[in-house]
Amino acid sequence: MNKELLHYNGIKPLIVVLLFITALQGVAILLQAKYLAEGVTSLFYLGIESTFVESLGFFTVAFVSRYLLVWLKDKLVYQYAEKTTSIMRKEMLTKLFTLGPRFAKKQGTGELVTLVMEGVSQVRDYLELFLPKVVAVLVLPIIIWIYVWSLDVKSSVVLAASLPILIMFMILLGLVAKAKADRQWKSYRVLSNHYVDSLRGLETLKFLGLSKSHEQSIAGVSKQYKKETMSTLRVAFLSSFALDFFTMLSVAIVAVFLGLALIEGEMLLGPALTILILAPEYFLSVRELGSDFHATLNGQEAAKSMKRILEEPLLIEEKEWELSNWSNEDELQFNHLNVSHHKNEGRILKDISLRIKGKKKIGIVGESGAGKSTLIDVIGGFLQSDCPAIAINGREVHHLKNRAWQRQILYLPQHPYIFFDSLANNIRFYQPNASMVEVKRAADQAGLTELIWDLNDGLEENIGESGRELSGGQAQRVALARAFLEDRPVLLLDEPTAHLDIETEMDIKERMLSLFNNKLVVLATHRLHWMKEMDEIIVLHDGRVVEQGNHQELMKKRGKYYELQQIQGGRTL
Amino acid sequence: MKNGKGWIYPYIQENKKLIMITVFLGLLTVLSATLLMFTSGYLISKSATKPETILMVYVPIVAVRALSIFRAVSRYIERLMGHNVILNILSKMRLRLYKMIEPEVLVMESKFRTGDVLGVLADDIEHLQDIYLKTIFPYIVGFCLYLLSILALGFFSFEMAGWVALHLFVIVVLIPLLSFVATKRKIILYKQGKKALYQVLTDAVLGISDWVFSGRQLQFIEAYEHKERELILTDRKRRSFNRIRNVLSQLVVAGLVLIIIIWAAEQHELGLLPVTFIAAFVLIIFPITEVFLPLSDAVSQLPRYQNSLERLESFGNNRPSEIQALKEFTSTKEIERIAAEKNVKLDFKQVTFTYQSGKMALKDLSFTLNQGEKLVLLGPSGSGKSTILKLLLGIFIPNRGSVSLNGIPASHFAKDSSKVISVLNQNPHLFDTTILNNIRLGNLNATDEEVYWAAKQVKLYDYIQSLPQGFSTQLHESGMRFSGGERQRIALARILLQNNPIVILDEPTIGLDPRTERDLLENMFHVLRGKSILFITHHLAGISPDDRILFLDNGKLIMNGTHRQLLLENERYAKLNA
């Protein structure tokens, strides 16, 4: 039924144990029915006698053992599911960190977090619900059926015939429902999204003067949604209707056959009653499996998505190499570097050859989509080339994902992330042991003095999500303070100021420039005013390096760089 | 669930009849299953007495068959009815939430306004439907069944009914209650823990590059796993409790079987109960207890809805205090007349506005915007630019001074401001419908030709026509293929159809690259000729030499003049021209 399931670690021994316990449970069910029937029968023929009391005693023992076995089964499965999903979660986390920010951005943060949090519990539910139930379906009907067969062949034929009919109808009606749902899917999706879409767009509706009249549209769509949902449900519920119908009908048929056999004297009351008690039990496991079917679907989906991520290819494995702190002697080289984000996608960086030697300031410019951020990510060690096109001090590698390199880098993105923690802890993120005096100094250097004054608890106030929210400029200053505190020799900046208002931008720029001294700085931006401060400018166009030089040289050249300057200059006379 | 009243109780009240029918059908389902077993038991017992003819058991035979069919049918109808009620309630709740948000959407804290929070509220409502299906309906059915069983038993013996009532009380009321009390704290702790972990993990994924560069990722995973283990421990305790509870509940069922059978035996000895009924009584215990057993779980799940309820309620209570009840309004007709004249003079006279928190947003601001003029409001974030927008739309009323359109206070226009003023902000929403309909939102009466005209104006016509479905392309199916610049153009096309005399551009180009920004602004100013434009921005892109600039800082006007003038005369301004 589900081969994926068998691939989980340690699941086979568990299934064997479950099969065994379930078989025992099946025996307990038989005994429970047998002794209950015997008790009633002895009462019927003999009145209150020792056999009556005895039977009741055995019944109670069988009944209690049955549920103790269920308890044991649940406990074992729970433990297994918990352990398996814990390992799964840890693997996911490790993998996410290995895959890095680019992957997280592509998949969507919310989606990944939901997958780790919800997906893992869905898989756990799936294992917990599905495993014991599927084993029960495999074992219990057979045990019960064999016993019924030994008591009365006619009843066993009814039961044997009804189960496949029942399952067939369930599947058939399930397919009809699915076909109907598929047909309606398009309009269904629009209808069910309509409400959230309306709320998200409420501001826009308000500006357009449509927000009031939209109430009617919501009411109308709700009505339509209800109509369509109900028409789908009418079909969807048919499959459980079939389940109920055939279960009940075959219990009724068995009862009638038994009655007739009793009248004819072909049978005794005891076995007849046993069969009647067992008949609903015979169907119980199938009914239980059916009722949780949807929950298990979610689990299977989640397991699949996680597996996809766990199988996501990593960067090519390379031996760790050593590198001392970046000095003027060190050299990073790209020789005909080609980079694509994904195996089957086109190349983003094409045939790039560059030499970066020693400590200097390098600007990367180009229009959107030219490959600026991609180049920064290559230098940061998050992307690789197909062949060892990168050389660091002559050592050829596929990528720069290496401890010795990455621990020298500090990265300032356009939207630096502020953790939900105190301002001080945010600043000392890279230096958890930094003293308050050091933190304060870094904060002052980054221009956070005013903000600290503003906050009731100063440096101790919580910021970030669910704390005090910072403006873009303030967040950038926090990142800058981190950089001042953690004095690393290589700085990567990706569009650090484009979203800020000009005055904030200028202030942060000046502070950043003081940080740039005596470092290797690589700054990608479309804000060209930065370029006058750079020792070297790399102009990218469509993934290629089209020009290289300093501001004066490139302006003189009247090429791509000049053109970019014109676009920005055009707006200021 | 005392504080949940607002979002649950009224809906039960309102749908009383339908809920009663659903519950009735639920009971019918259980009863027919019970009667089926009862009749079957009677049938074979009667047969065992070897009656003379088959006619003696003819009635039970027919009954058994009829009941088996009846049970499946009534279950089917019950489920449909239940969902019908839920969908009714759902649509009522949705409308209510919408009506709550609608008047305040422009003044909500930006934190609230982001689509995500609203999406969460919508999910909360969705989530609440489970409380009916999984807890409320089953419990009412269970409790009614409890009463009915005891009543039925009362016909045979008062004493016995009393004993069974007490016995069943344990699984109908006592164990559910106990399990609610015992697991409530654990469920809440678990939910809180989980929420905190969500936060930590979201933080970690968003700040992933910081973790990688800091080399502390292993440390993070350790810390995370540690917290997760605590959570697992709480869950483990709850689950272990549940398992034991389930065994105990089954013991109660076993006890019930014994009580009934012994009672039946005694009754039979006394000659009060025909022997043929003994099996019948024993057999009905299982279908009946099958209804009672899940009640514990249903009840102990209640704390799970707490968060959703709390969020919905706190949302209702957190109303921004800046909006005042407006009394005077200019009639819609009058406003339409003014708009149609296309000659509106906008006037800010010494406007001062202070937030309830005491934060001064604007101080003594004056300016005039005549029809067809362009005015640039420049300044860093927090300088009061967005307050001006709200004053203009009449949502806020100045503490001192006046904001007026053709001499009429802006607040008199509040209801119909969209007939005079168009707004293009950073994030115009594109709705999940066709491109045609999206543009037409500017004016619902616009013909297709007018929509095409607007699309041509914003230079999107050819692109849209090149799509396989053209203007009928569904927006979300196109895989969000519209870039930031194109989205703004669609919004601009809407504004062209809206055709108002005043247009406010509220930082519409944030996040666009310089070339897109320049092209978009050029296009905007070109197609909006003749309209009054208030251009709110924080940098100098799109500003021409003769544009009038108001530079705001901390709510105060600190520069005023044309771009050309300010560049020459003002050092601070010249510095901005980087």
mmCIF file of C-alpha atoms in Angstrom, chain B residues 324-559:
data_model
loop_
_atom_site.group_PDB
_atom_site.id
_atom_site.type_symbol
_atom_site.label_atom_id
_atom_site.label_comp_id
_atom_site.label_asym_id
_atom_site.label_seq_id
_atom_site.Cartn_x
_atom_site.Cartn_y
_atom_site.Cartn_z
ATOM 1 C CA GLN B 324 -12.939 60.035 15.778
ATOM 2 C CA ALA B 325 -16.570 59.583 15.192
ATOM 3 C CA LEU B 326 -17.345 61.881 12.324
ATOM 4 C CA LYS B 327 -20.682 63.533 12.258
ATOM 5 C CA GLU B 328 -20.853 65.864 9.336
ATOM 6 C CA PHE B 329 -20.604 64.608 5.816
ATOM 7 C CA THR B 330 -20.925 66.216 2.468
ATOM 8 C CA SER B 331 -23.478 64.336 0.393
ATOM 9 C CA THR B 332 -22.198 61.861 -2.170
ATOM 10 C CA LYS B 333 -23.936 63.804 -4.903
ATOM 11 C CA GLU B 334 -22.189 67.001 -3.960
ATOM 12 C CA ILE B 335 -18.847 65.223 -3.847
ATOM 13 C CA GLU B 336 -19.455 63.729 -7.254
ATOM 14 C CA ARG B 337 -20.283 67.169 -8.570
ATOM 15 C CA ILE B 338 -17.078 68.621 -7.157
ATOM 16 C CA ALA B 339 -15.052 65.731 -8.571
ATOM 17 C CA ALA B 340 -16.638 66.127 -11.985
ATOM 18 C CA GLU B 341 -15.663 69.786 -12.192
ATOM 19 C CA LYS B 342 -12.029 68.745 -12.092
ATOM 20 C CA ASN B 343 -11.037 71.854 -10.277
ATOM 21 C CA VAL B 344 -10.193 71.157 -6.692
ATOM 22 C CA LYS B 345 -8.050 73.313 -4.507
ATOM 23 C CA LEU B 346 -6.365 71.535 -1.651
ATOM 24 C CA ASP B 347 -5.464 73.578 1.387
ATOM 25 C CA PHE B 348 -3.438 72.815 4.509
ATOM 26 C CA LYS B 349 -3.663 75.752 6.920
ATOM 27 C CA GLN B 350 -1.332 75.712 9.908
ATOM 28 C CA VAL B 351 -2.071 72.082 10.587
ATOM 29 C CA THR B 352 -0.869 70.519 13.824
ATOM 30 C CA PHE B 353 -1.518 66.883 14.595
ATOM 31 C CA THR B 354 -0.539 64.941 17.695
ATOM 32 C CA TYR B 355 -1.072 61.226 18.234
ATOM 33 C CA GLN B 356 -2.857 60.017 21.361
ATOM 34 C CA SER B 357 0.466 58.649 22.503
ATOM 35 C CA GLY B 358 1.627 62.274 22.740
ATOM 36 C CA LYS B 359 3.895 62.000 19.740
ATOM 37 C CA MET B 360 3.689 65.108 17.640
ATOM 38 C CA ALA B 361 3.399 64.146 13.978
ATOM 39 C CA LEU B 362 2.934 67.533 12.313
ATOM 40 C CA LYS B 363 3.504 71.050 13.474
ATOM 41 C CA ASP B 364 2.111 74.134 11.898
ATOM 42 C CA LEU B 365 2.153 72.899 8.322
ATOM 43 C CA SER B 366 0.670 75.013 5.560
ATOM 44 C CA PHE B 367 0.564 74.527 1.822
ATOM 45 C CA THR B 368 -1.836 74.851 -1.070
ATOM 46 C CA LEU B 369 -2.191 72.623 -4.077
ATOM 47 C CA ASN B 370 -4.134 74.033 -6.999
ATOM 48 C CA GLN B 371 -5.674 71.873 -9.682
ATOM 49 C CA GLY B 372 -3.041 70.432 -11.986
ATOM 50 C CA GLU B 373 -0.048 71.260 -9.814
ATOM 51 C CA LYS B 374 2.602 68.849 -8.603
ATOM 52 C CA LEU B 375 3.957 69.010 -5.084
ATOM 53 C CA VAL B 376 6.755 66.859 -3.699
ATOM 54 C CA LEU B 377 6.756 65.958 -0.007
ATOM 55 C CA LEU B 378 10.266 64.936 0.860
ATOM 56 C CA GLY B 379 11.680 63.689 4.105
ATOM 57 C CA PRO B 380 13.048 60.736 6.014
ATOM 58 C CA SER B 381 10.734 58.076 7.390
ATOM 59 C CA GLY B 382 8.857 59.197 10.458
ATOM 60 C CA SER B 383 8.854 62.786 9.348
ATOM 61 C CA GLY B 384 5.072 62.917 9.192
ATOM 62 C CA LYS B 385 4.438 62.175 5.520
ATOM 63 C CA SER B 386 1.956 59.374 6.085
ATOM 64 C CA THR B 387 0.059 61.474 8.626
ATOM 65 C CA ILE B 388 -0.535 64.002 5.883
ATOM 66 C CA LEU B 389 -2.094 61.265 3.771
ATOM 67 C CA LYS B 390 -4.523 60.336 6.549
ATOM 68 C CA LEU B 391 -5.427 63.976 7.174
ATOM 69 C CA LEU B 392 -6.118 64.407 3.495
ATOM 70 C CA LEU B 393 -8.385 61.394 3.351
ATOM 71 C CA GLY B 394 -10.250 62.800 6.317
ATOM 72 C CA ILE B 395 -9.460 59.851 8.557
ATOM 73 C CA PHE B 396 -7.610 62.047 11.031
ATOM 74 C CA ILE B 397 -8.768 65.499 12.033
ATOM 75 C CA PRO B 398 -6.095 68.093 12.780
ATOM 76 C CA ASN B 399 -5.782 69.260 16.387
ATOM 77 C CA ARG B 400 -5.243 72.760 15.135
ATOM 78 C CA GLY B 401 -5.557 74.368 11.732
ATOM 79 C CA SER B 402 -7.554 72.955 8.861
ATOM 80 C CA VAL B 403 -7.328 70.648 5.897
ATOM 81 C CA SER B 404 -9.814 71.487 3.210
ATOM 82 C CA LEU B 405 -10.842 70.728 -0.350
ATOM 83 C CA ASN B 406 -12.407 73.703 -2.069
ATOM 84 C CA GLY B 407 -12.947 75.165 1.377
ATOM 85 C CA ILE B 408 -14.814 72.123 2.725
ATOM 86 C CA PRO B 409 -13.083 70.257 5.584
ATOM 87 C CA ALA B 410 -11.473 67.053 4.306
ATOM 88 C CA SER B 411 -13.197 65.067 7.041
ATOM 89 C CA HIS B 412 -16.549 65.835 5.387
ATOM 90 C CA PHE B 413 -15.302 63.821 2.443
ATOM 91 C CA ALA B 414 -14.161 60.887 4.560
ATOM 92 C CA LYS B 415 -16.877 58.503 3.376
ATOM 93 C CA ASP B 416 -16.352 59.219 -0.292
ATOM 94 C CA SER B 417 -12.774 60.416 -0.440
ATOM 95 C CA SER B 418 -12.109 57.823 -3.136
ATOM 96 C CA LYS B 419 -14.330 59.824 -5.471
ATOM 97 C CA VAL B 420 -11.964 62.784 -5.321
ATOM 98 C CA ILE B 421 -8.582 61.439 -4.292
ATOM 99 C CA SER B 422 -6.698 58.481 -5.751
ATOM 100 C CA VAL B 423 -3.854 56.857 -3.856
ATOM 101 C CA LEU B 424 -1.000 54.815 -5.222
ATOM 102 C CA ASN B 425 1.110 53.366 -2.443
ATOM 103 C CA GLN B 426 4.055 50.997 -2.215
ATOM 104 C CA ASN B 427 2.039 47.844 -2.239
ATOM 105 C CA PRO B 428 -1.085 47.949 -4.345
ATOM 106 C CA HIS B 429 -2.786 44.584 -4.083
ATOM 107 C CA LEU B 430 -3.476 42.598 -7.205
ATOM 108 C CA PHE B 431 -6.526 40.440 -6.681
ATOM 109 C CA ASP B 432 -6.949 36.808 -7.581
ATOM 110 C CA THR B 433 -9.005 37.439 -10.689
ATOM 111 C CA THR B 434 -8.330 38.321 -14.320
ATOM 112 C CA ILE B 435 -6.096 41.200 -15.331
ATOM 113 C CA LEU B 436 -9.116 42.819 -16.938
ATOM 114 C CA ASN B 437 -11.070 42.767 -13.694
ATOM 115 C CA ASN B 438 -8.062 43.959 -11.727
ATOM 116 C CA ILE B 439 -7.728 47.077 -13.818
ATOM 117 C CA ARG B 440 -11.457 47.602 -13.915
ATOM 118 C CA LEU B 441 -11.490 47.947 -10.136
ATOM 119 C CA GLY B 442 -10.670 51.593 -10.771
ATOM 120 C CA ASN B 443 -14.107 52.057 -12.255
ATOM 121 C CA LEU B 444 -16.513 49.151 -12.254
ATOM 122 C CA ASN B 445 -18.522 50.724 -15.078
ATOM 123 C CA ALA B 446 -15.577 50.957 -17.434
ATOM 124 C CA THR B 447 -16.005 49.184 -20.755
ATOM 125 C CA ASP B 448 -13.415 46.718 -22.018
ATOM 126 C CA GLU B 449 -12.241 49.387 -24.431
ATOM 127 C CA GLU B 450 -11.621 51.803 -21.591
ATOM 128 C CA VAL B 451 -9.609 49.169 -19.750
ATOM 129 C CA TYR B 452 -7.520 48.588 -22.876
ATOM 130 C CA TRP B 453 -7.016 52.313 -23.172
ATOM 131 C CA ALA B 454 -5.743 52.511 -19.606
ATOM 132 C CA ALA B 455 -3.416 49.565 -20.203
ATOM 133 C CA LYS B 456 -2.052 51.316 -23.289
ATOM 134 C CA GLN B 457 -1.466 54.460 -21.278
ATOM 135 C CA VAL B 458 0.664 52.601 -18.752
ATOM 136 C CA LYS B 459 2.460 50.719 -21.549
ATOM 137 C CA LEU B 460 1.272 47.281 -20.537
ATOM 138 C CA TYR B 461 -1.165 46.623 -23.353
ATOM 139 C CA ASP B 462 1.248 44.829 -25.678
ATOM 140 C CA TYR B 463 2.709 42.738 -22.904
ATOM 141 C CA ILE B 464 -0.700 41.637 -21.645
ATOM 142 C CA GLN B 465 -1.865 40.841 -25.158
ATOM 143 C CA SER B 466 1.222 38.691 -25.633
ATOM 144 C CA LEU B 467 0.125 36.410 -22.771
ATOM 145 C CA PRO B 468 -1.660 33.275 -23.994
ATOM 146 C CA GLN B 469 -4.903 34.312 -22.301
ATOM 147 C CA GLY B 470 -4.442 38.036 -22.820
ATOM 148 C CA PHE B 471 -6.523 40.197 -20.537
ATOM 149 C CA SER B 472 -8.349 37.113 -19.243
ATOM 150 C CA THR B 473 -5.181 35.776 -17.615
ATOM 151 C CA GLN B 474 -5.887 34.857 -13.998
ATOM 152 C CA LEU B 475 -3.434 36.695 -11.846
ATOM 153 C CA HIS B 476 -2.395 33.997 -9.443
ATOM 154 C CA GLU B 477 -2.209 31.297 -12.027
ATOM 155 C CA SER B 478 0.239 33.373 -13.949
ATOM 156 C CA GLY B 479 2.564 32.493 -11.110
ATOM 157 C CA MET B 480 2.945 36.046 -9.903
ATOM 158 C CA ARG B 481 4.799 36.750 -13.084
ATOM 159 C CA PHE B 482 4.350 40.463 -12.689
ATOM 160 C CA SER B 483 7.410 42.321 -11.504
ATOM 161 C CA GLY B 484 7.226 45.182 -9.030
ATOM 162 C CA GLY B 485 7.223 47.744 -11.828
ATOM 163 C CA GLU B 486 4.441 45.978 -13.715
ATOM 164 C CA ARG B 487 2.302 45.697 -10.604
ATOM 165 C CA GLN B 488 2.602 49.412 -10.084
ATOM 166 C CA ARG B 489 1.583 49.970 -13.692
ATOM 167 C CA ILE B 490 -1.544 47.903 -13.248
ATOM 168 C CA ALA B 491 -2.359 49.981 -10.172
ATOM 169 C CA LEU B 492 -1.684 53.116 -12.173
ATOM 170 C CA ALA B 493 -4.103 51.938 -14.859
ATOM 171 C CA ARG B 494 -6.740 51.587 -12.167
ATOM 172 C CA ILE B 495 -6.124 55.142 -11.093
ATOM 173 C CA LEU B 496 -6.522 56.342 -14.658
ATOM 174 C CA LEU B 497 -9.943 54.706 -14.795
ATOM 175 C CA GLN B 498 -10.791 56.168 -11.414
ATOM 176 C CA ASN B 499 -10.127 59.552 -13.004
ATOM 177 C CA ASN B 500 -10.006 61.706 -9.861
ATOM 178 C CA PRO B 501 -8.767 65.287 -9.768
ATOM 179 C CA ILE B 502 -6.202 64.565 -7.033
ATOM 180 C CA VAL B 503 -3.636 61.739 -6.984
ATOM 181 C CA ILE B 504 -1.398 60.938 -4.050
ATOM 182 C CA LEU B 505 1.712 58.941 -4.858
ATOM 183 C CA ASP B 506 2.886 57.467 -1.555
ATOM 184 C CA GLU B 507 6.431 56.229 -2.162
ATOM 185 C CA PRO B 508 5.299 54.088 -5.077
ATOM 186 C CA THR B 509 8.770 53.139 -6.285
ATOM 187 C CA ILE B 510 10.339 51.696 -3.159
ATOM 188 C CA GLY B 511 12.267 48.555 -3.941
ATOM 189 C CA LEU B 512 12.488 49.143 -7.692
ATOM 190 C CA ASP B 513 15.813 49.408 -9.429
ATOM 191 C CA PRO B 514 16.804 52.839 -10.808
ATOM 192 C CA ARG B 515 15.950 52.166 -14.407
ATOM 193 C CA THR B 516 12.507 50.746 -13.637
ATOM 194 C CA GLU B 517 11.929 53.550 -11.179
ATOM 195 C CA ARG B 518 12.821 56.207 -13.690
ATOM 196 C CA ASP B 519 10.682 54.719 -16.453
ATOM 197 C CA LEU B 520 7.725 54.246 -14.128
ATOM 198 C CA LEU B 521 7.869 57.777 -12.732
ATOM 199 C CA GLU B 522 8.215 59.288 -16.175
ATOM 200 C CA ASN B 523 5.196 57.330 -17.318
ATOM 201 C CA MET B 524 3.222 58.273 -14.223
ATOM 202 C CA PHE B 525 3.756 61.990 -14.477
ATOM 203 C CA HIS B 526 3.041 61.868 -18.168
ATOM 204 C CA VAL B 527 -0.311 60.095 -17.927
ATOM 205 C CA LEU B 528 -1.415 62.014 -14.837
ATOM 206 C CA ARG B 529 -1.079 65.428 -16.468
ATOM 207 C CA GLY B 530 -3.850 67.796 -15.492
ATOM 208 C CA LYS B 531 -4.380 66.128 -12.131
ATOM 209 C CA SER B 532 -3.091 67.533 -8.882
ATOM 210 C CA ILE B 533 -0.226 65.333 -7.739
ATOM 211 C CA LEU B 534 1.087 64.991 -4.218
ATOM 212 C CA PHE B 535 4.264 62.990 -4.524
ATOM 213 C CA ILE B 536 5.502 61.575 -1.239
ATOM 214 C CA THR B 537 9.052 60.300 -1.461
ATOM 215 C CA HIS B 538 12.290 59.997 0.436
ATOM 216 C CA HIS B 539 14.729 60.529 -2.355
ATOM 217 C CA LEU B 540 15.130 62.656 -5.389
ATOM 218 C CA ALA B 541 14.297 60.235 -8.189
ATOM 219 C CA GLY B 542 11.627 61.584 -10.505
ATOM 220 C CA ILE B 543 11.919 65.194 -9.435
ATOM 221 C CA SER B 544 12.225 67.875 -12.109
ATOM 222 C CA PRO B 545 13.876 71.252 -11.695
ATOM 223 C CA ASP B 546 10.652 73.197 -11.442
ATOM 224 C CA ASP B 547 8.867 70.900 -9.027
ATOM 225 C CA ARG B 548 7.805 72.474 -5.784
ATOM 226 C CA ILE B 549 9.397 70.702 -2.812
ATOM 227 C CA LEU B 550 8.315 70.628 0.806
ATOM 228 C CA PHE B 551 10.982 69.077 2.984
ATOM 229 C CA LEU B 552 9.730 67.743 6.290
ATOM 230 C CA ASP B 553 11.741 66.641 9.264
ATOM 231 C CA ASN B 554 10.149 65.507 12.503
ATOM 232 C CA GLY B 555 6.800 66.929 11.514
ATOM 233 C CA LYS B 556 8.170 70.346 10.717
ATOM 234 C CA LEU B 557 8.559 72.035 7.383
ATOM 235 C CA ILE B 558 12.210 72.945 7.057
ATOM 236 C CA MET B 559 12.615 73.657 3.363
#
